[in-house]
Structures are given as structure tokens and as C-alpha cells.
mmCIF file of C-alpha atoms in Angstrom:
data_model
loop_
_atom_site.group_PDB
_atom_site.id
_atom_site.type_symbol
_atom_site.label_atom_id
_atom_site.label_comp_id
_atom_site.label_asym_id
_atom_site.label_seq_id
_atom_site.Cartn_x
_atom_site.Cartn_y
_atom_site.Cartn_z
ATOM 1 C CA UNK A 186 28.944 13.492 3.761
ATOM 2 C CA UNK A 187 27.082 15.668 5.813
ATOM 3 C CA UNK A 188 24.163 12.989 6.390
ATOM 4 C CA UNK A 189 24.114 10.945 9.470
ATOM 5 C CA UNK A 190 24.552 7.201 9.053
ATOM 6 C CA UNK A 191 24.008 5.043 12.006
ATOM 7 C CA UNK A 192 25.033 1.266 12.003
ATOM 8 C CA UNK A 193 23.070 -1.942 13.030
ATOM 9 C CA UNK A 194 19.844 -0.505 13.689
ATOM 10 C CA UNK A 195 16.651 -2.315 14.761
ATOM 11 C CA UNK A 196 14.056 -1.789 12.160
ATOM 12 C CA UNK A 197 10.965 -2.833 14.814
ATOM 13 C CA UNK A 198 10.052 0.994 14.940
ATOM 14 C CA UNK A 199 10.413 1.321 11.127
ATOM 15 C CA UNK A 200 8.034 -1.498 9.805
ATOM 16 C CA UNK A 201 4.416 -1.916 11.041
ATOM 17 C CA UNK A 202 4.588 -5.659 10.886
ATOM 18 C CA UNK A 203 6.421 -5.043 14.143
ATOM 19 C CA UNK A 204 9.298 -7.368 12.927
ATOM 20 C CA UNK A 205 12.603 -7.384 14.990
ATOM 21 C CA UNK A 206 15.740 -7.336 12.668
ATOM 22 C CA UNK A 207 18.649 -5.221 12.059
ATOM 23 C CA UNK A 208 19.989 -2.777 9.410
ATOM 24 C CA UNK A 209 23.566 -3.167 8.758
ATOM 25 C CA UNK A 210 23.090 1.028 7.912
ATOM 26 C CA UNK A 211 20.339 3.303 8.419
ATOM 27 C CA UNK A 212 19.974 6.729 7.400
ATOM 28 C CA UNK A 213 16.850 9.655 7.350
ATOM 29 C CA UNK A 214 16.937 12.026 4.557
ATOM 30 C CA UNK A 215 14.893 15.235 3.944
ATOM 31 C CA UNK A 216 16.154 16.486 0.478
ATOM 32 C CA UNK A 217 16.929 15.476 -2.655
ATOM 33 C CA UNK A 218 20.640 16.674 -1.759
ATOM 34 C CA UNK A 219 20.983 14.631 0.884
ATOM 35 C CA UNK A 220 19.275 11.550 -0.776
ATOM 36 C CA UNK A 221 22.155 12.257 -3.789
ATOM 37 C CA UNK A 222 24.982 11.970 -1.222
ATOM 38 C CA UNK A 223 23.955 8.888 0.553
ATOM 39 C CA UNK A 224 23.296 6.954 -2.813
ATOM 40 C CA UNK A 225 26.497 7.937 -3.955
ATOM 41 C CA UNK A 226 27.876 6.513 -0.540
ATOM 42 C CA UNK A 227 26.257 3.559 -1.105
ATOM 43 C CA UNK A 228 27.416 2.894 -4.644
ATOM 44 C CA UNK A 229 31.068 3.392 -3.275
ATOM 45 C CA UNK A 230 30.645 0.870 -0.320
ATOM 46 C CA UNK A 231 28.949 -1.568 -2.625
ATOM 47 C CA UNK A 232 25.905 -1.291 -0.648
ATOM 48 C CA UNK A 233 22.329 -2.394 -1.634
ATOM 49 C CA UNK A 234 19.628 0.568 -0.796
ATOM 50 C CA UNK A 235 16.155 -0.164 0.736
ATOM 51 C CA UNK A 236 14.285 3.274 0.897
ATOM 52 C CA UNK A 237 11.486 2.986 3.336
ATOM 53 C CA UNK A 238 8.643 5.723 4.230
ATOM 54 C CA UNK A 239 6.635 4.418 7.169
ATOM 55 C CA UNK A 240 7.226 0.591 6.347
ATOM 56 C CA UNK A 241 3.757 -0.307 6.286
ATOM 57 C CA UNK A 242 3.791 -2.594 3.331
ATOM 58 C CA UNK A 243 7.217 -4.419 3.887
ATOM 59 C CA UNK A 244 8.207 -7.787 5.373
ATOM 60 C CA UNK A 245 11.602 -8.046 6.565
ATOM 61 C CA UNK A 246 12.736 -11.709 6.183
ATOM 62 C CA UNK A 247 15.732 -11.156 8.282
ATOM 63 C CA UNK A 248 18.370 -8.434 8.667
ATOM 64 C CA UNK A 249 19.392 -6.351 5.816
ATOM 65 C CA UNK A 250 22.557 -6.176 4.714
ATOM 66 C CA UNK A 251 22.571 -2.817 3.087
ATOM 67 C CA UNK A 252 21.512 1.056 3.673
ATOM 68 C CA UNK A 253 18.012 1.596 4.782
ATOM 69 C CA UNK A 254 17.001 4.916 3.395
ATOM 70 C CA UNK A 255 14.243 6.616 5.447
ATOM 71 C CA UNK A 256 12.785 8.922 3.031
ATOM 72 C CA UNK A 257 11.325 12.143 4.649
ATOM 73 C CA UNK A 258 11.048 14.352 2.181
ATOM 74 C CA UNK A 259 8.075 16.849 2.815
ATOM 75 C CA UNK A 260 6.237 19.916 1.761
ATOM 76 C CA UNK A 261 3.210 20.245 -0.605
ATOM 77 C CA UNK A 262 3.345 22.922 -3.672
ATOM 78 C CA UNK A 263 -0.096 24.009 -5.860
ATOM 79 C CA UNK A 264 -0.626 25.221 -8.987
ATOM 80 C CA UNK A 265 -3.615 25.621 -11.427
ATOM 81 C CA UNK A 266 -3.873 23.849 -14.786
ATOM 82 C CA UNK A 267 -6.883 23.645 -17.016
ATOM 83 C CA UNK A 268 -9.326 23.870 -14.433
ATOM 84 C CA UNK A 269 -7.551 21.217 -11.945
ATOM 85 C CA UNK A 270 -5.083 21.804 -9.002
ATOM 86 C CA UNK A 271 -1.876 20.023 -9.723
ATOM 87 C CA UNK A 272 -0.779 19.224 -6.024
ATOM 88 C CA UNK A 273 2.984 18.246 -5.524
ATOM 89 C CA UNK A 274 3.843 16.365 -2.393
ATOM 90 C CA UNK A 275 7.073 15.156 -0.834
ATOM 91 C CA UNK A 276 7.609 11.677 -0.790
ATOM 92 C CA UNK A 277 7.921 11.384 2.868
ATOM 93 C CA UNK A 278 4.267 13.082 3.404
ATOM 94 C CA UNK A 279 2.300 10.536 5.522
ATOM 95 C CA UNK A 280 -0.492 9.779 2.963
ATOM 96 C CA UNK A 281 -3.588 10.348 5.089
ATOM 97 C CA UNK A 282 -2.533 13.538 6.566
ATOM 98 C CA UNK A 283 -2.117 14.471 2.907
ATOM 99 C CA UNK A 284 -5.709 13.360 2.092
ATOM 100 C CA UNK A 285 -7.003 15.436 5.079
ATOM 101 C CA UNK A 286 -4.786 18.548 4.233
ATOM 102 C CA UNK A 287 -6.439 18.301 0.561
ATOM 103 C CA UNK A 288 -9.821 18.015 1.843
ATOM 104 C CA UNK A 289 -9.202 21.440 4.457
ATOM 105 C CA UNK A 290 -7.967 22.995 0.932
ATOM 106 C CA UNK A 291 -11.180 22.255 -0.567
ATOM 107 C CA UNK A 292 -9.595 19.705 -3.189
ATOM 108 C CA UNK A 293 -11.206 16.417 -3.953
ATOM 109 C CA UNK A 294 -10.376 13.153 -5.586
ATOM 110 C CA UNK A 295 -8.587 11.240 -2.902
ATOM 111 C CA UNK A 296 -11.072 10.985 -0.272
ATOM 112 C CA UNK A 297 -11.974 7.332 -0.998
ATOM 113 C CA UNK A 298 -8.318 6.609 -0.005
ATOM 114 C CA UNK A 299 -8.484 7.978 3.574
ATOM 115 C CA UNK A 300 -6.733 6.248 6.391
ATOM 116 C CA UNK A 301 -4.465 4.169 3.816
ATOM 117 C CA UNK A 302 -1.540 3.829 5.803
ATOM 118 C CA UNK A 303 1.970 4.697 4.428
ATOM 119 C CA UNK A 304 3.728 7.603 2.641
ATOM 120 C CA UNK A 305 2.956 9.585 -0.289
ATOM 121 C CA UNK A 306 6.299 7.980 -2.135
ATOM 122 C CA UNK A 307 4.667 4.595 -1.876
ATOM 123 C CA UNK A 308 1.246 5.330 -3.371
ATOM 124 C CA UNK A 309 2.354 4.804 -6.935
ATOM 125 C CA UNK A 310 4.562 1.942 -6.545
ATOM 126 C CA UNK A 311 1.418 0.066 -5.114
ATOM 127 C CA UNK A 312 -1.077 1.869 -7.232
ATOM 128 C CA UNK A 313 -3.079 2.060 -3.813
ATOM 129 C CA UNK A 314 -6.827 1.887 -4.181
ATOM 130 C CA UNK A 315 -9.794 1.388 -1.760
ATOM 131 C CA UNK A 316 -13.522 2.035 -2.736
ATOM 132 C CA UNK A 317 -14.083 2.236 -6.254
ATOM 133 C CA UNK A 318 -10.800 4.781 -6.622
ATOM 134 C CA UNK A 319 -7.002 4.024 -7.354
ATOM 135 C CA UNK A 320 -4.306 6.491 -7.003
ATOM 136 C CA UNK A 321 -3.805 6.153 -11.165
ATOM 137 C CA UNK A 322 -7.292 7.967 -11.265
ATOM 138 C CA UNK A 323 -5.776 11.317 -10.190
ATOM 139 C CA UNK A 324 -2.140 10.674 -11.112
ATOM 140 C CA UNK A 325 -0.219 13.191 -13.022
ATOM 141 C CA UNK A 326 3.496 12.603 -12.857
ATOM 142 C CA UNK A 327 6.206 11.802 -9.987
ATOM 143 C CA UNK A 328 9.815 12.689 -9.416
ATOM 144 C CA UNK A 329 12.378 9.892 -8.927
ATOM 145 C CA UNK A 330 16.017 9.592 -8.366
ATOM 146 C CA UNK A 331 18.136 7.009 -10.163
ATOM 147 C CA UNK A 332 19.749 4.805 -7.534
ATOM 148 C CA UNK A 333 23.021 4.335 -9.458
ATOM 149 C CA UNK A 334 23.801 7.518 -11.228
ATOM 150 C CA UNK A 335 21.613 10.244 -8.908
ATOM 151 C CA UNK A 336 20.010 11.312 -11.856
ATOM 152 C CA UNK A 337 16.092 12.690 -11.536
ATOM 153 C CA UNK A 338 13.743 11.824 -13.551
ATOM 154 C CA UNK A 339 9.869 12.446 -14.170
ATOM 155 C CA UNK A 340 7.336 9.873 -15.062
ATOM 156 C CA UNK A 341 3.518 10.381 -16.009
ATOM 157 C CA UNK A 342 1.020 8.101 -15.848
ATOM 158 C CA UNK A 343 1.798 6.066 -18.913
ATOM 159 C CA UNK A 344 5.379 5.206 -18.032
ATOM 160 C CA UNK A 345 4.402 4.310 -14.367
ATOM 161 C CA UNK A 346 2.610 1.351 -16.149
ATOM 162 C CA UNK A 347 -0.476 1.089 -13.789
ATOM 163 C CA UNK A 348 -2.131 -1.716 -12.800
ATOM 164 C CA UNK A 349 -4.094 -3.486 -10.289
ATOM 165 C CA UNK A 350 -2.023 -2.576 -7.058
ATOM 166 C CA UNK A 351 0.989 -2.737 -9.558
ATOM 167 C CA UNK A 352 3.438 -0.257 -11.429
ATOM 168 C CA UNK A 353 6.528 -0.222 -13.282
ATOM 169 C CA UNK A 354 8.290 -0.283 -9.939
ATOM 170 C CA UNK A 355 7.311 -3.178 -9.086
ATOM 171 C CA UNK A 356 8.716 -4.740 -12.355
ATOM 172 C CA UNK A 357 11.103 -3.029 -14.677
ATOM 173 C CA UNK A 358 12.194 -0.486 -12.408
ATOM 174 C CA UNK A 359 12.447 -2.318 -9.372
ATOM 175 C CA UNK A 360 14.997 -1.295 -7.171
ATOM 176 C CA UNK A 361 16.513 1.370 -9.788
ATOM 177 C CA UNK A 362 14.553 4.505 -8.407
ATOM 178 C CA UNK A 363 13.915 6.375 -4.953
ATOM 179 C CA UNK A 364 10.431 8.267 -5.900
ATOM 180 C CA UNK A 365 11.215 11.741 -4.134
ATOM 181 C CA UNK A 366 7.601 13.703 -4.941
ATOM 182 C CA UNK A 367 4.389 12.829 -6.420
ATOM 183 C CA UNK A 368 1.894 15.049 -8.420
ATOM 184 C CA UNK A 369 -1.443 14.820 -8.380
ATOM 185 C CA UNK A 370 -4.502 16.379 -10.349
ATOM 186 C CA UNK A 371 -7.441 17.048 -7.967
ATOM 187 C CA UNK A 372 -10.401 18.919 -8.392
ATOM 188 C CA UNK A 373 -12.428 21.926 -6.422
ATOM 189 C CA UNK A 374 -15.629 20.186 -7.025
ATOM 190 C CA UNK A 375 -16.739 17.304 -4.943
ATOM 191 C CA UNK A 376 -17.727 14.480 -7.003
ATOM 192 C CA UNK A 377 -18.885 11.373 -4.844
ATOM 193 C CA UNK A 378 -17.681 7.940 -5.676
ATOM 194 C CA UNK A 379 -20.018 5.649 -3.791
ATOM 195 C CA UNK A 380 -19.916 2.722 -5.739
ATOM 196 C CA UNK A 381 -19.616 0.207 -2.812
ATOM 197 C CA UNK A 382 -22.967 -0.420 -1.734
ATOM 198 C CA UNK A 383 -22.307 -0.524 2.383
ATOM 199 C CA UNK A 384 -20.535 2.573 1.827
ATOM 200 C CA UNK A 385 -22.772 4.394 -0.095
ATOM 201 C CA UNK A 386 -25.517 3.080 2.455
ATOM 202 C CA UNK A 387 -22.961 4.694 5.434
ATOM 203 C CA UNK A 388 -22.470 7.992 3.663
ATOM 204 C CA UNK A 389 -26.054 8.796 2.897
ATOM 205 C CA UNK A 390 -27.348 7.618 6.327
ATOM 206 C CA UNK A 391 -24.890 9.789 8.155
ATOM 207 C CA UNK A 392 -25.708 12.717 5.714
ATOM 208 C CA UNK A 393 -29.292 12.263 6.508
ATOM 209 C CA UNK A 394 -31.205 15.538 4.948
ATOM 210 C CA UNK A 395 -27.548 17.426 4.139
ATOM 211 C CA UNK A 396 -25.507 17.021 1.126
ATOM 212 C CA UNK A 397 -22.894 14.423 1.066
ATOM 213 C CA UNK A 398 -19.193 16.261 1.278
ATOM 214 C CA UNK A 399 -15.662 14.953 0.970
ATOM 215 C CA UNK A 400 -14.934 15.263 4.391
ATOM 216 C CA UNK A 401 -18.229 13.130 5.326
ATOM 217 C CA UNK A 402 -16.858 10.620 2.895
ATOM 218 C CA UNK A 403 -13.588 10.524 4.143
ATOM 219 C CA UNK A 404 -15.039 10.260 7.887
ATOM 220 C CA UNK A 405 -17.251 7.094 7.193
ATOM 221 C CA UNK A 406 -14.362 5.383 5.281
ATOM 222 C CA UNK A 407 -12.024 6.205 8.351
ATOM 223 C CA UNK A 408 -14.651 4.391 10.599
ATOM 224 C CA UNK A 409 -14.885 1.667 8.408
ATOM 225 C CA UNK A 410 -11.290 0.595 8.169
ATOM 226 C CA UNK A 411 -10.973 1.163 11.585
ATOM 227 C CA UNK A 412 -13.647 -1.201 12.680
ATOM 228 C CA UNK A 413 -12.067 -3.640 10.140
ATOM 229 C CA UNK A 414 -8.450 -3.337 10.480
ATOM 230 C CA UNK A 415 -5.906 -3.382 13.418
ATOM 231 C CA UNK A 416 -3.954 -0.355 14.385
ATOM 232 C CA UNK A 417 -0.340 -1.523 13.785
ATOM 233 C CA UNK A 418 0.277 0.387 17.204
ATOM 234 C CA UNK A 419 -1.633 -2.097 19.288
ATOM 235 C CA UNK A 420 -1.307 -5.416 16.673
ATOM 236 C CA UNK A 421 1.735 -5.415 14.094
ATOM 237 C CA UNK A 422 0.470 -5.658 10.785
ATOM 238 C CA UNK A 423 0.888 -4.355 7.127
ATOM 239 C CA UNK A 424 -2.965 -4.347 5.811
ATOM 240 C CA UNK A 425 -4.154 -6.216 3.230
ATOM 241 C CA UNK A 426 -1.485 -8.906 2.992
ATOM 242 C CA UNK A 427 -2.706 -10.448 -0.608
ATOM 243 C CA UNK A 428 -4.396 -9.353 -3.406
ATOM 244 C CA UNK A 429 -7.773 -10.197 -4.635
ATOM 245 C CA UNK A 430 -7.174 -12.788 -7.489
ATOM 246 C CA UNK A 431 -8.716 -12.434 -10.894
ATOM 247 C CA UNK A 432 -10.374 -15.241 -12.921
ATOM 248 C CA UNK A 433 -11.952 -15.962 -15.765
ATOM 249 C CA UNK A 434 -15.275 -16.786 -16.374
ATOM 250 C CA UNK A 435 -15.191 -20.411 -16.894
ATOM 251 C CA UNK A 436 -13.443 -20.555 -13.935
ATOM 252 C CA UNK A 437 -16.166 -18.437 -12.200
ATOM 253 C CA UNK A 438 -18.502 -20.808 -13.215
ATOM 254 C CA UNK A 439 -16.899 -24.352 -12.556
ATOM 255 C CA UNK A 440 -16.367 -22.763 -8.697
ATOM 256 C CA UNK A 441 -19.843 -21.921 -8.662
ATOM 257 C CA UNK A 442 -20.805 -25.751 -8.801
ATOM 258 C CA UNK A 443 -18.874 -26.310 -5.461
ATOM 259 C CA UNK A 444 -18.512 -23.010 -4.120
ATOM 260 C CA UNK A 445 -22.347 -21.526 -4.727
ATOM 261 C CA UNK A 446 -21.748 -18.764 -1.761
ATOM 262 C CA UNK A 447 -18.617 -17.342 -3.325
ATOM 263 C CA UNK A 448 -17.769 -13.701 -3.017
ATOM 264 C CA UNK A 449 -16.985 -11.928 -6.426
ATOM 265 C CA UNK A 450 -17.085 -8.982 -8.401
ATOM 266 C CA UNK A 451 -17.070 -8.081 -11.992
ATOM 267 C CA UNK A 452 -13.383 -7.154 -13.176
ATOM 268 C CA UNK A 453 -14.511 -6.680 -16.850
ATOM 269 C CA UNK A 454 -13.741 -8.671 -20.107
ATOM 270 C CA UNK A 455 -15.082 -11.667 -18.811
ATOM 271 C CA UNK A 456 -13.094 -11.800 -15.663
ATOM 272 C CA UNK A 457 -13.969 -11.604 -12.049
ATOM 273 C CA UNK A 458 -12.135 -10.719 -9.067
ATOM 274 C CA UNK A 459 -12.224 -12.823 -6.120
ATOM 275 C CA UNK A 460 -12.408 -11.471 -2.302
ATOM 276 C CA UNK A 461 -9.128 -12.915 -1.057
ATOM 277 C CA UNK A 462 -10.413 -12.333 2.790
ATOM 278 C CA UNK A 463 -13.492 -14.751 1.818
ATOM 279 C CA UNK A 464 -11.438 -17.670 0.294
ATOM 280 C CA UNK A 465 -9.037 -17.427 2.990
ATOM 281 C CA UNK A 466 -11.295 -17.430 5.637
ATOM 282 C CA UNK A 467 -13.384 -20.500 4.138
ATOM 283 C CA UNK A 468 -10.191 -22.539 4.245
ATOM 284 C CA UNK A 469 -10.214 -22.083 7.864
ATOM 285 C CA UNK A 470 -7.566 -19.186 8.762
ATOM 286 C CA UNK A 471 -9.445 -16.424 10.187
ATOM 287 C CA UNK A 472 -8.361 -15.968 13.720
ATOM 288 C CA UNK A 473 -5.852 -18.347 13.821
ATOM 289 C CA UNK A 474 -2.439 -17.851 15.783
ATOM 290 C CA UNK A 475 0.604 -19.690 15.503
ATOM 291 C CA UNK A 476 3.497 -20.555 18.089
ATOM 292 C CA UNK A 477 5.763 -18.358 16.597
ATOM 293 C CA UNK A 478 3.035 -15.354 17.131
ATOM 294 C CA UNK A 479 2.393 -15.270 13.637
ATOM 295 C CA UNK A 480 -1.443 -14.841 12.824
ATOM 296 C CA UNK A 481 -4.739 -14.199 10.757
ATOM 297 C CA UNK A 482 -6.537 -11.154 12.198
ATOM 298 C CA UNK A 483 -9.691 -12.420 14.134
ATOM 299 C CA UNK A 484 -12.040 -9.783 12.078
ATOM 300 C CA UNK A 485 -10.441 -9.904 8.731
ATOM 301 C CA UNK A 486 -8.874 -12.785 7.107
ATOM 302 C CA UNK A 487 -7.197 -10.609 4.506
ATOM 303 C CA UNK A 488 -4.718 -9.301 7.169
ATOM 304 C CA UNK A 489 -1.729 -11.075 8.663
ATOM 305 C CA UNK A 490 -0.810 -9.914 11.793
ATOM 306 C CA UNK A 491 2.190 -10.257 14.372
ATOM 307 C CA UNK A 492 1.377 -11.093 18.062
ATOM 308 C CA UNK A 493 4.423 -9.704 19.252
ATOM 309 C CA UNK A 494 7.099 -12.321 18.981
ATOM 310 C CA UNK A 495 6.801 -13.460 15.166
ATOM 311 C CA UNK A 496 9.964 -12.752 12.790
ATOM 312 C CA UNK A 497 9.280 -12.182 9.226
ATOM 313 C CA UNK A 498 10.338 -15.928 8.174
ATOM 314 C CA UNK A 499 7.338 -16.900 10.537
ATOM 315 C CA UNK A 500 4.720 -14.549 8.800
ATOM 316 C CA UNK A 501 5.924 -15.792 5.309
ATOM 317 C CA UNK A 502 5.659 -19.511 6.320
ATOM 318 C CA UNK A 503 1.964 -18.604 7.101
ATOM 319 C CA UNK A 504 1.309 -16.747 4.156
ATOM 320 C CA UNK A 505 3.048 -19.630 2.107
ATOM 321 C CA UNK A 506 0.650 -21.919 4.091
ATOM 322 C CA UNK A 507 -2.660 -19.933 3.231
ATOM 323 C CA UNK A 508 -1.449 -19.918 -0.451
ATOM 324 C CA UNK A 509 -1.354 -23.415 -0.702
ATOM 325 C CA UNK A 510 -4.256 -23.954 1.126
ATOM 326 C CA UNK A 511 -6.353 -21.422 -1.243
ATOM 327 C CA UNK A 512 -4.837 -22.828 -4.537
ATOM 328 C CA UNK A 513 -5.747 -26.387 -3.434
ATOM 329 C CA UNK A 514 -9.702 -25.611 -2.767
ATOM 330 C CA UNK A 515 -10.161 -22.895 -5.186
ATOM 331 C CA UNK A 516 -7.432 -23.258 -8.224
ATOM 332 C CA UNK A 517 -6.112 -19.706 -7.445
ATOM 333 C CA UNK A 518 -2.629 -18.374 -6.347
ATOM 334 C CA UNK A 519 -2.766 -15.576 -3.861
ATOM 335 C CA UNK A 520 -0.174 -13.174 -4.714
ATOM 336 C CA UNK A 521 1.332 -10.915 -1.889
ATOM 337 C CA UNK A 522 0.871 -7.468 -1.456
ATOM 338 C CA UNK A 523 3.739 -6.373 0.690
ATOM 339 C CA UNK A 524 7.206 -6.321 -0.460
ATOM 340 C CA UNK A 525 9.741 -8.741 1.166
ATOM 341 C CA UNK A 526 13.187 -7.726 1.706
#
């Protein structure tokens, strides 16, 4: 095999939660050919595999007794189709860097997803979304390699079964494929999506008498996110730790009797989306720090943080404590966003 494989590697530099644990084996691939080689090797050695981009949406609960594959396949290709521009990006491209690159090319549709941490390959797994836009809105297709056979397949949006922070890769196809590239359908014409009131206010205020541009929307969103979320370089975190729970209209009306100030948003079909950060804060967790080093960010209760010494078990224990408190007070179960290994 022409790909280097290291043994017993500390994964702390490879996960934004800053959890120190060890991978039995770790390798880095920059092409589909290299990925195919290491997958064949892992199969021969009967090892589980963990594909990893920038580790921004994972929690390692302990040492990983398998092969961690750092997917570093990069590059962008563009083709025009029916008035749209199809952009094929390697799974290892940094997501925010890709968004800014697209803006520099005069391509629009993902500017609202600026500064979301992670790589391009992880975007469809999570169906990342922010400020009224989800990856599914511009998704065209992806390529992925079968972990067992090495076969490369192509999946369109229907096959990916996108849902709220969800896809087929978190269900039926979990652990079966490694995404190698993602193709998005972007526009050469900018159309702003400013459905969130505070975003619209800040963008229009910043624009003044000038027209709103995609670059401006991206810049404002970056500023908002930087103010709300800690940088993993200074405080370990995996971004939003829980999904916003969706409840039915009857549950919503019952909650209003005891929680008249509760923050919700219409989710369609008589359902409501609860602001997870709000319910966590009102259960008294905002800013807490446990002796283990696990904590909740002081400026945003939706973000669990590592103050330097917490391991994965400590982070997950705090998450379970939060889930129990929220379930007892609000009757909803918060679902974790990060993947646990």
C-alpha cells in the first residue's frame, strides 16, 4: 500500500471539541485511489473505519479501535447546465472556504451558510442549514465510495433523503459509504434570502443606500456567528449540540399555559420548532462548568464546550443531564447533532 498509516495517534488536533483520545490507526487520503487502497487494507484487517474531515461534528467517547481516515480530497470543477452552474467540490474542501470561493466566482445560493465549520463532504450528511437555507436547496448530487467493495456511486437529492439536519447517511447508509465529492447547483444571479428578522435588519443597515450583495450577506452572517459562537481554537466545541425539537400544535398550546414566553417558530403542517438554546437556558444550564471541564457556552446555551480537560464521556454526561432536565420541564427530547464514536 502506497498510503502511510500511523498507529496510536492522538485525535485531539483532529476534532474541534478538543477531546484527547487515540486512534489505533490513522491515515490521510487525497484521492479516490488512495481511499480505495486504505479501505481494502481496513477490510483485510477487519477494522472499522471512521471518515473524518475537520472533526467539527463528532464526539469521541473514548479511543477509536479502528482506522480513522482523514479525507483530504480537494479541488473544484464547474460546468453550466440549464442556466445554472454545477460546482463539483472535493469532500476535503473547507466548507467556509468553498462558500467564499463561490462568491469570488460570482456564484450564489450558499452565502447564508457562511462560516459553518467542517468540510464539503460532511455538508450533505448533516444537511447543514442556517438563516433559512439548507444544503438540500442547492444540492445536485454526490459521489461516495462503498466501504466494503470500493464501488463509487452517485446519489441525487431524492436518494439522499434529506430532512432537518438529516440524510440517508445518518440512517440506512450510515457507515456504508465515504463521500468523495459533492456537486451543487448554484446561480449566477444573486437573490437574497433574509427571512430571519435580525439578519435582514443587520444586512439592510450595513448596506445603507447600496444594493445588497451576496458578499455583504456572507460578511454579516460571519459577524453574527463570531459573536454567538466560540472559536474551537480558543474553546473546544462542536457547534450546536442539539437539534431544535419539533412539536405538534397541541403540545405547543399546552406549553403556552406554563411557558408564555417560550420561543418557537412555525414548522408547517400544524407543527412548531422550539428554540433548543432557549429551553436549555431556561433549565439553568447556560454558562455552567462542571469539574470535568465540560460546560455550556456562556453566550449560547445550544453549544457545549470543553474547557480543556473534558473527555468524551464528560461531554456526553452533561448532554444527558441537559436532555433529562428539558424532557422533565418541557416534555420534549433533545436530539444530539454531533455524531458519537
